[in-house]
CSV table of C-alpha atoms in Angstrom, one decimal:
chain,number,residue,atom,x,y,z
R,20,UNK,CA,-32.1,23.7,71.2
R,21,UNK,CA,-29.2,26.2,71.8
R,22,UNK,CA,-29.2,27.2,74.8
R,23,UNK,CA,-29.6,23.8,77.6
R,24,UNK,CA,-28.5,25.3,80.1
R,25,UNK,CA,-31.2,24.7,83.2
R,26,UNK,CA,-31.4,25.7,86.9
R,27,UNK,CA,-32.9,23.2,89.5
R,28,UNK,CA,-34.8,24.4,92.1
R,29,UNK,CA,-33.9,22.0,95.0
R,30,UNK,CA,-36.5,22.3,98.2
R,31,UNK,CA,-34.9,19.1,100.1
R,32,UNK,CA,-36.9,16.9,98.9
R,33,UNK,CA,-37.9,13.8,96.2
R,34,UNK,CA,-39.5,15.4,94.1
R,35,UNK,CA,-37.2,18.9,93.4
R,36,UNK,CA,-34.5,15.9,92.8
R,37,UNK,CA,-36.0,13.1,90.8
R,38,UNK,CA,-36.7,16.7,88.9
R,39,UNK,CA,-32.9,17.3,88.6
R,40,UNK,CA,-32.0,14.1,87.5
R,41,UNK,CA,-34.9,14.2,84.9
R,42,UNK,CA,-33.4,17.2,83.4
R,43,UNK,CA,-29.8,16.6,83.8
R,44,UNK,CA,-30.5,12.7,82.3
R,45,UNK,CA,-32.5,15.2,78.8
R,46,UNK,CA,-28.7,16.6,78.2
R,47,UNK,CA,-29.5,19.9,79.8
R,48,UNK,CA,-26.3,21.6,81.5
R,49,UNK,CA,-27.9,21.8,84.9
R,50,UNK,CA,-27.3,23.8,88.3
R,51,UNK,CA,-28.9,23.2,91.9
R,52,UNK,CA,-30.5,26.0,93.4
R,53,UNK,CA,-31.7,26.4,97.3
R,54,UNK,CA,-34.0,30.0,98.2
R,55,UNK,CA,-33.4,30.5,100.9
R,56,UNK,CA,-36.9,32.6,102.7
R,57,UNK,CA,-37.5,32.7,106.4
R,58,UNK,CA,-35.6,31.5,108.9
R,59,UNK,CA,-35.6,27.7,108.3
R,60,UNK,CA,-33.3,26.5,106.5
R,61,UNK,CA,-32.2,22.9,106.5
R,62,UNK,CA,-29.5,22.6,102.7
R,63,UNK,CA,-28.3,18.6,103.8
R,64,UNK,CA,-30.8,17.1,101.8
R,65,UNK,CA,-30.4,19.0,98.3
R,66,UNK,CA,-26.9,20.0,98.6
R,67,UNK,CA,-26.8,15.9,98.7
R,68,UNK,CA,-28.5,15.2,96.0
R,69,UNK,CA,-25.8,17.8,94.0
R,70,UNK,CA,-23.1,16.1,95.2
R,71,UNK,CA,-24.6,12.7,93.9
R,72,UNK,CA,-25.4,14.5,89.8
R,73,UNK,CA,-22.5,16.9,90.3
R,74,UNK,CA,-23.5,19.9,89.8
R,75,UNK,CA,-23.1,23.4,91.4
R,76,UNK,CA,-25.8,24.3,94.1
R,77,UNK,CA,-26.2,27.5,95.0
R,78,UNK,CA,-28.3,29.4,98.3
R,79,UNK,CA,-29.7,33.0,97.2
R,80,UNK,CA,-30.9,34.7,99.7
R,81,UNK,CA,-34.2,35.7,99.0
R,82,UNK,CA,-35.4,36.5,103.1
R,83,UNK,CA,-36.5,40.7,102.3
R,84,UNK,CA,-38.6,39.1,99.2
R,85,UNK,CA,-39.8,36.4,100.6
R,86,UNK,CA,-40.9,38.7,103.7
R,87,UNK,CA,-42.0,42.1,101.7
R,88,UNK,CA,-44.5,39.9,99.3
R,89,UNK,CA,-46.0,36.4,100.7
R,90,UNK,CA,-45.1,37.0,104.4
R,91,UNK,CA,-47.0,40.4,105.0
R,92,UNK,CA,-49.5,39.3,102.3
R,93,UNK,CA,-50.6,35.9,104.7
R,94,UNK,CA,-49.9,38.3,107.3
R,95,UNK,CA,-52.5,41.1,106.2
R,96,UNK,CA,-54.6,39.1,104.5
R,97,UNK,CA,-56.1,38.1,107.7
R,98,UNK,CA,-56.0,40.6,109.3
R,99,UNK,CA,-58.3,42.1,105.8
R,100,UNK,CA,-60.6,39.1,107.5
R,101,UNK,CA,-59.5,37.1,104.3
R,102,UNK,CA,-57.9,32.9,103.2
R,103,UNK,CA,-54.9,33.8,101.9
R,104,UNK,CA,-52.9,31.4,99.7
R,105,UNK,CA,-49.5,31.8,100.4
R,106,UNK,CA,-47.7,28.7,97.9
R,107,UNK,CA,-49.8,31.1,94.6
R,108,UNK,CA,-48.3,33.8,96.0
R,109,UNK,CA,-44.4,32.5,96.3
R,110,UNK,CA,-44.4,30.5,93.3
R,111,UNK,CA,-45.2,33.8,91.6
R,112,UNK,CA,-43.4,36.6,92.7
R,113,UNK,CA,-39.8,34.3,94.2
R,114,UNK,CA,-39.9,30.6,92.3
R,115,UNK,CA,-41.2,31.9,89.2
R,116,UNK,CA,-40.6,35.3,89.6
R,117,UNK,CA,-37.0,35.8,91.3
R,118,UNK,CA,-35.7,32.8,90.6
R,119,UNK,CA,-36.3,33.4,87.2
R,120,UNK,CA,-34.1,36.0,87.0
R,121,UNK,CA,-31.2,34.2,88.8
R,122,UNK,CA,-31.3,31.9,86.1
R,123,UNK,CA,-31.3,33.6,83.4
R,124,UNK,CA,-29.1,36.2,84.7
R,125,UNK,CA,-27.0,33.1,84.9
R,126,UNK,CA,-27.5,31.6,81.5
R,127,UNK,CA,-29.9,30.0,82.0
R,128,UNK,CA,-32.9,28.7,79.7
R,129,UNK,CA,-35.5,26.9,82.1
R,130,UNK,CA,-36.2,26.9,85.6
R,131,UNK,CA,-37.6,23.7,86.1
R,132,UNK,CA,-38.7,22.2,90.0
R,133,UNK,CA,-40.9,18.7,90.9
R,134,UNK,CA,-44.1,20.4,90.8
R,135,UNK,CA,-47.3,18.4,89.1
R,136,UNK,CA,-48.0,19.6,86.1
R,137,UNK,CA,-47.7,20.0,82.1
R,138,UNK,CA,-46.4,22.9,80.0
R,139,UNK,CA,-47.1,23.1,76.2
R,140,UNK,CA,-46.9,25.5,73.4
R,141,UNK,CA,-50.0,25.5,71.1
R,142,UNK,CA,-48.7,26.0,67.8
R,143,UNK,CA,-51.5,28.0,65.7
R,144,UNK,CA,-51.7,30.8,69.5
R,145,UNK,CA,-47.8,30.7,70.3
R,146,UNK,CA,-49.4,31.0,74.0
R,147,UNK,CA,-47.7,28.5,76.4
R,148,UNK,CA,-50.5,26.6,78.4
R,149,UNK,CA,-50.6,25.2,81.8
R,150,UNK,CA,-52.2,21.3,81.5
R,151,UNK,CA,-52.9,19.3,85.0
R,152,UNK,CA,-50.4,16.9,85.7
R,153,UNK,CA,-51.3,12.9,84.9
R,154,UNK,CA,-51.6,12.2,87.8
R,155,UNK,CA,-54.3,13.4,89.1
R,156,UNK,CA,-54.5,12.9,92.3
R,157,UNK,CA,-50.7,15.2,92.9
R,158,UNK,CA,-51.7,18.1,90.9
R,159,UNK,CA,-50.7,21.1,91.3
R,160,UNK,CA,-51.5,22.8,88.4
R,161,UNK,CA,-54.3,25.2,91.4
R,162,UNK,CA,-51.1,26.4,92.9
R,163,UNK,CA,-49.8,27.1,89.4
R,164,UNK,CA,-52.7,29.5,87.3
R,165,UNK,CA,-50.5,33.1,88.3
R,166,UNK,CA,-48.1,31.8,86.0
R,167,UNK,CA,-47.9,34.3,82.6
R,168,UNK,CA,-46.8,33.3,79.3
R,169,UNK,CA,-43.5,34.5,79.7
R,170,UNK,CA,-42.6,32.4,83.1
R,171,UNK,CA,-43.6,29.3,81.4
R,172,UNK,CA,-41.9,29.7,78.0
R,173,UNK,CA,-39.3,29.3,81.1
R,174,UNK,CA,-40.3,27.4,82.8
R,175,UNK,CA,-40.1,22.8,82.5
R,176,UNK,CA,-42.2,20.7,84.3
R,177,UNK,CA,-40.5,16.8,84.2
R,178,UNK,CA,-42.5,15.6,86.6
R,179,UNK,CA,-45.4,16.4,84.7
R,180,UNK,CA,-46.6,13.1,83.3
R,181,UNK,CA,-45.5,11.1,86.0
R,182,UNK,CA,-46.5,9.3,89.3
R,183,UNK,CA,-45.4,9.5,92.8
R,184,UNK,CA,-44.3,5.7,92.9
R,185,UNK,CA,-42.7,6.1,89.6
R,186,UNK,CA,-40.5,9.3,91.0
R,187,UNK,CA,-39.7,7.0,94.5
R,188,UNK,CA,-38.5,4.9,92.6
R,189,UNK,CA,-36.3,6.6,90.3
R,190,UNK,CA,-35.1,8.5,93.5
R,191,UNK,CA,-34.6,5.2,95.4
R,192,UNK,CA,-32.8,4.1,92.3
R,193,UNK,CA,-30.1,6.6,92.2
R,194,UNK,CA,-29.8,6.8,95.6
R,195,UNK,CA,-31.3,9.7,96.9
R,196,UNK,CA,-30.8,10.5,100.9
R,197,UNK,CA,-34.5,12.1,99.8
R,198,UNK,CA,-36.0,8.8,99.0
R,199,UNK,CA,-38.1,8.1,101.8
R,200,UNK,CA,-38.6,11.6,102.3
R,201,UNK,CA,-42.8,12.7,103.4
R,202,UNK,CA,-44.0,15.1,101.7
R,203,UNK,CA,-44.3,18.3,103.7
R,204,UNK,CA,-47.7,19.5,104.1
R,205,UNK,CA,-47.9,22.5,106.4
R,206,UNK,CA,-47.3,26.4,105.2
R,207,UNK,CA,-43.1,26.4,105.0
R,208,UNK,CA,-43.0,29.7,107.1
R,209,UNK,CA,-45.4,28.1,109.9
R,210,UNK,CA,-43.7,24.6,110.2
R,211,UNK,CA,-46.4,23.7,113.4
R,212,UNK,CA,-49.7,24.6,111.4
R,213,UNK,CA,-50.9,26.8,114.6
R,214,UNK,CA,-50.8,30.4,112.0
R,215,UNK,CA,-52.8,32.2,114.8
R,216,UNK,CA,-49.6,31.6,116.9
R,217,UNK,CA,-47.7,33.4,114.2
R,218,UNK,CA,-50.1,35.9,113.1
R,219,UNK,CA,-49.3,37.6,116.8
R,220,UNK,CA,-45.4,36.2,116.9
R,221,UNK,CA,-46.1,39.0,113.6
R,222,UNK,CA,-47.9,41.5,115.2
R,223,UNK,CA,-46.4,41.1,118.8
R,224,UNK,CA,-49.2,40.7,120.7
R,225,UNK,CA,-52.2,39.1,121.3
R,226,UNK,CA,-55.1,39.6,119.1
R,227,UNK,CA,-58.1,40.9,120.9
R,228,UNK,CA,-60.8,38.5,122.1
R,229,UNK,CA,-64.9,38.8,120.5
R,230,UNK,CA,-68.2,38.1,120.1
R,231,UNK,CA,-69.4,34.8,118.5
R,232,UNK,CA,-73.5,35.5,117.1
R,233,UNK,CA,-76.2,33.6,115.6
R,234,UNK,CA,-77.5,35.1,112.0
R,235,UNK,CA,-79.9,37.2,114.2
R,236,UNK,CA,-77.1,38.6,116.2
R,237,UNK,CA,-76.8,37.4,119.1
R,238,UNK,CA,-73.8,37.3,121.6
R,239,UNK,CA,-73.4,33.4,121.8
R,240,UNK,CA,-70.1,32.7,122.6
R,241,UNK,CA,-66.3,34.6,122.7
R,242,UNK,CA,-64.0,34.5,119.9
R,243,UNK,CA,-59.9,34.7,120.1
R,244,UNK,CA,-59.4,37.4,117.6
R,245,UNK,CA,-61.2,37.8,114.3
R,246,UNK,CA,-58.3,36.7,112.1
R,247,UNK,CA,-57.8,32.5,113.8
R,248,UNK,CA,-61.8,31.5,111.9
R,249,UNK,CA,-62.0,31.3,108.5
R,250,UNK,CA,-65.0,30.7,106.6
R,251,UNK,CA,-66.5,27.3,106.5
R,252,UNK,CA,-64.9,26.1,110.4
R,253,UNK,CA,-66.2,24.1,112.4
R,254,UNK,CA,-63.3,22.8,114.2
R,255,UNK,CA,-62.1,24.5,117.4
R,256,UNK,CA,-65.4,26.8,118.3
R,257,UNK,CA,-66.5,26.1,121.3
R,258,UNK,CA,-70.0,26.7,121.1
R,259,UNK,CA,-72.6,24.1,122.4
R,260,UNK,CA,-75.7,25.0,120.0
R,261,UNK,CA,-77.1,21.9,119.9
R,262,UNK,CA,-76.8,21.7,116.9
R,263,UNK,CA,-73.3,21.9,114.8
R,264,UNK,CA,-72.3,25.3,113.6
R,265,UNK,CA,-69.2,27.2,111.1
R,266,UNK,CA,-68.0,30.1,110.8
R,267,UNK,CA,-70.1,31.7,107.9
R,268,UNK,CA,-68.9,35.1,108.0
R,269,UNK,CA,-66.7,38.2,110.2
R,270,UNK,CA,-66.8,41.6,110.3
R,271,UNK,CA,-62.9,42.4,111.0
R,272,UNK,CA,-64.2,46.6,112.5
R,273,UNK,CA,-66.7,44.9,114.7
R,274,UNK,CA,-64.3,41.8,115.5
R,275,UNK,CA,-67.3,39.7,115.5
R,276,UNK,CA,-67.5,35.6,113.6
R,277,UNK,CA,-70.7,35.1,113.2
R,278,UNK,CA,-72.1,31.8,112.7
R,279,UNK,CA,-75.1,29.3,111.6
R,280,UNK,CA,-75.9,26.2,110.2
R,281,UNK,CA,-74.1,24.0,106.7
R,282,UNK,CA,-76.8,25.5,105.3
R,283,UNK,CA,-76.0,29.0,105.6
R,284,UNK,CA,-72.4,28.5,103.7
R,285,UNK,CA,-73.9,27.8,100.3
R,286,UNK,CA,-73.5,30.4,97.5
R,287,UNK,CA,-73.2,30.4,93.8
R,288,UNK,CA,-71.4,33.4,92.9
R,289,UNK,CA,-67.9,35.1,93.0
R,290,UNK,CA,-66.4,38.4,92.7
R,291,UNK,CA,-62.6,37.7,91.7
R,292,UNK,CA,-59.8,40.1,90.5
R,293,UNK,CA,-56.2,40.1,89.6
R,294,UNK,CA,-56.7,37.6,87.3
R,295,UNK,CA,-54.4,35.7,85.1
R,296,UNK,CA,-55.6,34.5,82.0
R,297,UNK,CA,-53.2,31.0,80.2
R,298,UNK,CA,-55.1,29.7,77.2
R,299,UNK,CA,-56.0,33.6,76.2
R,300,UNK,CA,-55.3,37.2,76.5
R,301,UNK,CA,-57.7,38.7,77.9
R,302,UNK,CA,-61.6,37.3,79.4
R,303,UNK,CA,-63.7,39.1,76.1
R,304,UNK,CA,-67.3,37.2,76.1
R,305,UNK,CA,-69.0,34.9,79.1
R,306,UNK,CA,-67.5,31.1,78.5
R,307,UNK,CA,-68.2,27.8,80.4
R,308,UNK,CA,-65.8,25.8,82.2
R,309,UNK,CA,-65.2,24.1,85.5
R,310,UNK,CA,-64.3,25.8,88.7
R,311,UNK,CA,-62.7,25.4,91.8
R,312,UNK,CA,-62.6,27.9,94.7
R,313,UNK,CA,-60.1,25.5,96.9
R,314,UNK,CA,-57.1,23.7,95.8
R,315,UNK,CA,-59.5,20.4,97.5
R,316,UNK,CA,-62.8,21.0,95.8
R,317,UNK,CA,-63.7,19.2,93.0
R,318,UNK,CA,-63.9,21.5,89.7
R,319,UNK,CA,-67.2,22.6,89.3
R,320,UNK,CA,-68.9,23.6,85.8
R,321,UNK,CA,-69.8,27.6,85.9
R,322,UNK,CA,-70.5,30.4,83.7
R,323,UNK,CA,-67.9,33.4,83.9
R,324,UNK,CA,-68.9,36.6,83.0
R,325,UNK,CA,-66.3,39.7,82.2
R,326,UNK,CA,-66.4,43.3,84.8
R,327,UNK,CA,-65.3,46.1,85.0
R,328,UNK,CA,-61.6,47.2,85.4
R,329,UNK,CA,-61.1,43.5,85.3
R,330,UNK,CA,-62.8,41.4,87.0
R,331,UNK,CA,-65.0,38.8,86.6
R,332,UNK,CA,-67.7,36.9,88.6
R,333,UNK,CA,-68.4,33.5,88.5
R,334,UNK,CA,-72.0,31.7,88.6
R,335,UNK,CA,-71.2,28.0,89.6
R,336,UNK,CA,-73.8,25.6,88.5
R,337,UNK,CA,-74.6,24.3,91.0
R,338,UNK,CA,-74.4,26.1,94.8
R,339,UNK,CA,-71.3,25.5,96.3
R,340,UNK,CA,-69.7,25.5,99.8
R,341,UNK,CA,-67.6,27.8,102.3
R,342,UNK,CA,-66.7,30.3,99.1
R,343,UNK,CA,-63.6,32.1,100.9
R,344,UNK,CA,-62.8,36.0,99.7
R,345,UNK,CA,-59.1,35.4,99.4
R,346,UNK,CA,-58.5,32.2,98.1
R,347,UNK,CA,-57.7,31.6,94.5
R,348,UNK,CA,-60.4,30.8,91.7
R,349,UNK,CA,-58.9,28.0,89.3
R,350,UNK,CA,-61.0,28.0,85.9
R,351,UNK,CA,-61.2,24.9,83.2
R,352,UNK,CA,-61.6,23.0,80.2
R,353,UNK,CA,-61.2,19.3,80.5
R,354,UNK,CA,-57.2,19.5,81.7
R,355,UNK,CA,-56.2,23.1,80.4
R,356,UNK,CA,-56.2,25.4,83.1
R,357,UNK,CA,-58.1,28.4,81.4
R,358,UNK,CA,-56.9,31.1,84.2
R,359,UNK,CA,-56.9,32.6,87.9
R,360,UNK,CA,-58.1,35.1,90.6
R,361,UNK,CA,-57.9,36.1,93.9
R,362,UNK,CA,-61.9,35.9,95.4
R,363,UNK,CA,-63.0,39.3,96.7
R,364,UNK,CA,-66.5,38.7,97.4
R,365,UNK,CA,-68.8,36.0,97.6
R,366,UNK,CA,-72.3,37.1,96.6
């Protein structure tokens, strides 16, 4: 290989620490880098690992791009009645967009991250294909469905074949400060999980209260702003209706939230746009796949039909619960990621 230089995206966690070690151990000249994305920035742990590996460590100021591409998208998505997936958007535009550009400018052939997924080049088609991680419990391929051929061809995932305990053992053996560090679960710019407080902070004022409606349109209570609720939600509604009720739909113009029983949350068909096809360049005819409409869903059999303007219709064999506009629908053929798009409508 002519070029043996790689930029390691270091977050200060155990996964990116071990990804850096494994890449260096494979003979690459490594540069460590952290993106400064928003107000909260702690470089101590990543710097410590970079020092142990004796590699350069850069901090790139990406705050303006992150605000424009991720935070503004997050707010706009909620305010339009959808439920965003900021990690996918960040991967697309920041980690494998802005950071990849920086890597190439520095003469690096690859960006390396601690994601649990695998990339292989198909020699017949010449396409770079994305696969689930060997450790399916840690698989992050859903969040990487947005990566295009250029990005996949310049990316390495050293942890793709490994389990989390194996990764932690390597970190421990190397004396990394991150070895026992817990995985972060929250959205990075909403560290306490209170996204409503974040949205109101961005808006500069509270959202107007409105009416909870039942399926017949009767007022059954008052909500604290329609942006605070997502399809399928049960907790935090504060309604006493004699049976459990869930958010079924929202009308952002009228500022109403409609609730109903669990069985009203099931549907078979969705429309999605902004597709990124990985297994092939475009969808020309219907295909049968397995699909997941949110990250923690077990993928289910479905047929995908091409529609006008590059959108596609996904029809599940069986009804699925709480399919939500704004979320990604990702298609699989076994471990292969066929492609992914953004849900625009539930039929």
